[in-house]
CSV table of C-alpha atoms in Angstrom, one decimal:
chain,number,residue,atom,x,y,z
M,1,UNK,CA,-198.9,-90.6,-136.2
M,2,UNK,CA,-195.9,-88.1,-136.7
M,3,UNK,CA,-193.5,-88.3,-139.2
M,4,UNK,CA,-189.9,-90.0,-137.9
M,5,UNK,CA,-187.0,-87.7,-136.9
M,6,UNK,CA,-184.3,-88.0,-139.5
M,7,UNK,CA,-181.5,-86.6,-140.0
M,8,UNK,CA,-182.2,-83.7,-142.2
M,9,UNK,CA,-184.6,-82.2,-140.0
M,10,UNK,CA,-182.1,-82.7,-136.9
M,11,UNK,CA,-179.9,-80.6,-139.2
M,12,UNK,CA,-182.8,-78.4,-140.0
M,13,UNK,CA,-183.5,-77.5,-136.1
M,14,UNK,CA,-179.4,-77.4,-135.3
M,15,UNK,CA,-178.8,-74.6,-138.4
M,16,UNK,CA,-181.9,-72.8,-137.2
M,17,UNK,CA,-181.1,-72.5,-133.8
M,18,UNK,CA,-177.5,-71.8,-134.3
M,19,UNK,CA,-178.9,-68.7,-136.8
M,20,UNK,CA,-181.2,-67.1,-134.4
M,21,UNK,CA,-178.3,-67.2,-131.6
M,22,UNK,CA,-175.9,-65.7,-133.8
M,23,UNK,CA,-178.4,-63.2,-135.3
M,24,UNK,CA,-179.4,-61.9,-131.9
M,25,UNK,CA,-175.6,-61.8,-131.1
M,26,UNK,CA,-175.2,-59.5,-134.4
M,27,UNK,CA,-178.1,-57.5,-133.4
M,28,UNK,CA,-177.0,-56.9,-129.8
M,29,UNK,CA,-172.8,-56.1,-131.0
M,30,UNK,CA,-174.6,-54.0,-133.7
M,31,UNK,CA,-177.0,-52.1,-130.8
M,32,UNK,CA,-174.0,-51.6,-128.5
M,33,UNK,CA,-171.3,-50.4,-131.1
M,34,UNK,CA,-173.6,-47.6,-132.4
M,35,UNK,CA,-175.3,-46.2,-129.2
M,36,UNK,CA,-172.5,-46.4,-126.4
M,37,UNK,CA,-169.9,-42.8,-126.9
M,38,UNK,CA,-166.8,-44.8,-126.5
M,39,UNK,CA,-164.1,-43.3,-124.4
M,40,UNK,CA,-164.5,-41.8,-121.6
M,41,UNK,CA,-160.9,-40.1,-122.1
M,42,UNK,CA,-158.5,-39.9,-124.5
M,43,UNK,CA,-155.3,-41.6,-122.7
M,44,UNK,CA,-156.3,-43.3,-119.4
M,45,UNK,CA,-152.1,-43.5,-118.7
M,46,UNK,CA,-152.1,-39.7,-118.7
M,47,UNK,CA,-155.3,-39.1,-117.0
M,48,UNK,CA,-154.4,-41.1,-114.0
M,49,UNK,CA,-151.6,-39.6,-113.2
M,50,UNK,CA,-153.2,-36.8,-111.7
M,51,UNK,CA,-156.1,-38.8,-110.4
M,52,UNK,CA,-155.2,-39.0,-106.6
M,53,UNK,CA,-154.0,-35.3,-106.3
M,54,UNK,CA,-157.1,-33.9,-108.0
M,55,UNK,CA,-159.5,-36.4,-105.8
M,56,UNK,CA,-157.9,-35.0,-102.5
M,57,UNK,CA,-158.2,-31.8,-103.7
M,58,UNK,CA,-162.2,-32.2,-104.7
M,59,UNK,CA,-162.9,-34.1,-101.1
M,60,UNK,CA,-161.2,-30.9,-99.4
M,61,UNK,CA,-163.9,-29.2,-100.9
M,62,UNK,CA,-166.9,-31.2,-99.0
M,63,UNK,CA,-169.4,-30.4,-102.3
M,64,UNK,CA,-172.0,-32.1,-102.0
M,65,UNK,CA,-174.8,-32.0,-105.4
M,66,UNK,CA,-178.1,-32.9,-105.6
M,67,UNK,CA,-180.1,-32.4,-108.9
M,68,UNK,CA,-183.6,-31.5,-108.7
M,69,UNK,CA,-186.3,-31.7,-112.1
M,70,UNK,CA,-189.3,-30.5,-112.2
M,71,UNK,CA,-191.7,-29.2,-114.5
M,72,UNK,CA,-189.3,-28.7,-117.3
M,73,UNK,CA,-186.4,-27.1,-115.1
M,74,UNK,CA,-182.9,-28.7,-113.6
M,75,UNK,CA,-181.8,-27.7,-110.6
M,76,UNK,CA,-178.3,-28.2,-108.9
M,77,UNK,CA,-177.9,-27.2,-105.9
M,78,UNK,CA,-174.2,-27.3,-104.7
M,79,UNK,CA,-173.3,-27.4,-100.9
M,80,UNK,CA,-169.8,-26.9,-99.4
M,81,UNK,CA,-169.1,-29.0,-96.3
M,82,UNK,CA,-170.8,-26.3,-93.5
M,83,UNK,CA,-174.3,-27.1,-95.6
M,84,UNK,CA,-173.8,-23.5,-97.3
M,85,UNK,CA,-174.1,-22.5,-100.7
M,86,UNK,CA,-170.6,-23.6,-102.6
M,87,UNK,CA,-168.2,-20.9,-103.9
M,88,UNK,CA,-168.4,-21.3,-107.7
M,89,UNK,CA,-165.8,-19.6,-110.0
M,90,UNK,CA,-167.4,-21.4,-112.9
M,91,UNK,CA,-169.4,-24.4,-113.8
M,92,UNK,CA,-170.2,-26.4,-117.0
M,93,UNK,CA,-173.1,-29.6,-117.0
M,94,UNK,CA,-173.9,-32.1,-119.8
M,95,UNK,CA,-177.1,-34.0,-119.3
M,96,UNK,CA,-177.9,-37.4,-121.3
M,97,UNK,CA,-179.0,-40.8,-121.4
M,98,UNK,CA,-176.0,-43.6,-119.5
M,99,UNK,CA,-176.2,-45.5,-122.7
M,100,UNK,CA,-176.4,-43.1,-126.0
M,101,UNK,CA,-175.0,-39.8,-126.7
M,102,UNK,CA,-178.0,-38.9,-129.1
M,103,UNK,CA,-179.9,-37.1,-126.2
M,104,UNK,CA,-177.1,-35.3,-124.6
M,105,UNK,CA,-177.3,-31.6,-124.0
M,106,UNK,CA,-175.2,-29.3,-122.9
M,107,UNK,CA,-176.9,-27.0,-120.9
M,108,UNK,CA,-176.5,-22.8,-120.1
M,109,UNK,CA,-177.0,-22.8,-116.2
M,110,UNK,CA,-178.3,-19.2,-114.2
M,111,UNK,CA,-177.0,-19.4,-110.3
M,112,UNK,CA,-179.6,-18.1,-108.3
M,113,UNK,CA,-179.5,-18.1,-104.7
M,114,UNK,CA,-176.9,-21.0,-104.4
M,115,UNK,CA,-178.8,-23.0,-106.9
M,116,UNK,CA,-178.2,-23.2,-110.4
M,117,UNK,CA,-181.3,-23.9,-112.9
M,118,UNK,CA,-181.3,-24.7,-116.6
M,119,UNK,CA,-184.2,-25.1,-118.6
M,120,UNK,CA,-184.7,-28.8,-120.6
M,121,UNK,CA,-187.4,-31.1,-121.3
M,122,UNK,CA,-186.0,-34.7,-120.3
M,123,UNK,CA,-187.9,-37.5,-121.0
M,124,UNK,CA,-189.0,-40.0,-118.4
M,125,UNK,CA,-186.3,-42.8,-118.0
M,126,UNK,CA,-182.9,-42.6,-116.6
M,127,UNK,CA,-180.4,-39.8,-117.2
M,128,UNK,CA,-177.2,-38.8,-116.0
M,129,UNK,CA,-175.2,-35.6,-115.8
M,130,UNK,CA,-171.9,-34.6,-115.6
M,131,UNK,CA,-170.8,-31.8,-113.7
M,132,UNK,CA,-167.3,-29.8,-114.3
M,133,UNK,CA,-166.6,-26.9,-112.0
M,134,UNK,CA,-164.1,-24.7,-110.4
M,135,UNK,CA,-163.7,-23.1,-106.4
M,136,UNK,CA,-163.1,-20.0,-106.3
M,137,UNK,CA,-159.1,-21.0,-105.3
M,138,UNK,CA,-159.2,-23.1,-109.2
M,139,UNK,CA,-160.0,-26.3,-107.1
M,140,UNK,CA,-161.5,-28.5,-109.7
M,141,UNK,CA,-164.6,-30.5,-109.3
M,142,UNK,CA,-166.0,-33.3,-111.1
M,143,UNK,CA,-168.9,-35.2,-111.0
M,144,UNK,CA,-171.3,-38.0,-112.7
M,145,UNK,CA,-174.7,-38.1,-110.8
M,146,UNK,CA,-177.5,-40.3,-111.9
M,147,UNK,CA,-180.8,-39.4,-111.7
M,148,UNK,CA,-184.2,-40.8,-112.6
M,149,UNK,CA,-187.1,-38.3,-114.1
M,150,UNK,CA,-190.8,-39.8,-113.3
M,151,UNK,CA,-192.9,-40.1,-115.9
């Protein structure tokens, strides 16, 4: 025969089911506060001012990215709207995680051919990259891509 169900040990199985919900919630705030970067810019007011101008400027462009990995070695290839090689004055790529900053490189890129290469070890998982570059006019370009490396 079990023991009856009294009060105490309703109280006991309230308090401990109340501390692992909370505890997990603690864990979890803890988790998100220390691995997500924060702000994606500095005054959002500001910053979308120009928003509308500088994303009918970029569609004008027809750029159209696609990153490539392989074997230890990025590749972007950057296409103007006729399918050519785009006309880059200058371009600058940071690679990392979507949810921590700890893996985030910035990353020296060689154009060859239309394509530009860097080379970094990712990791299997989920990364994501983004891409800051200039036409040759001073058109600016920006771009987050996501992309998955096979493991």
């Amino acid at each position: 025969m079990t023991a009856p169900l009294t009060g105490r040990k309703v109280l006991l199985i309230t308090v401990s089911a109340f501390g692992v919900i909370i505890g997990v919630n603690l864990l979890m705030a803890f988790k998100a506060i220390s691995t997500f970067p924060g702000l994606e810019v500095a005054n959002s007011y500001v910053a979308s001012q120009n928003f509308d101008s500088e994303r009918i400027a970029q569609e004008a462009l027809g750029w159209v990215v696609d990153p490539v990995y392989a074997d230890g070695l990025l590749r972007l290839i950057i296409r103007d709207a006729a399918g050519l090689p785009a006309e880059v004055r200058d371009i600058s790529v940071l690679v990392g995680r979507p949810t921590s900053v700890r893996d985030d490189k910035v990353l020296s890129l060689v154009e060859v051919a239309g394509a530009y290469s860097a080379a970094v070890e990712l990791a299997p998982g989920n990364w994501l990259l983004h891409l800051e570059a200039h036409a040759t006019d001073g058109t600016l370009f920006r771009q987050r891509l996501d992309f998955v490396v096979k493991g």
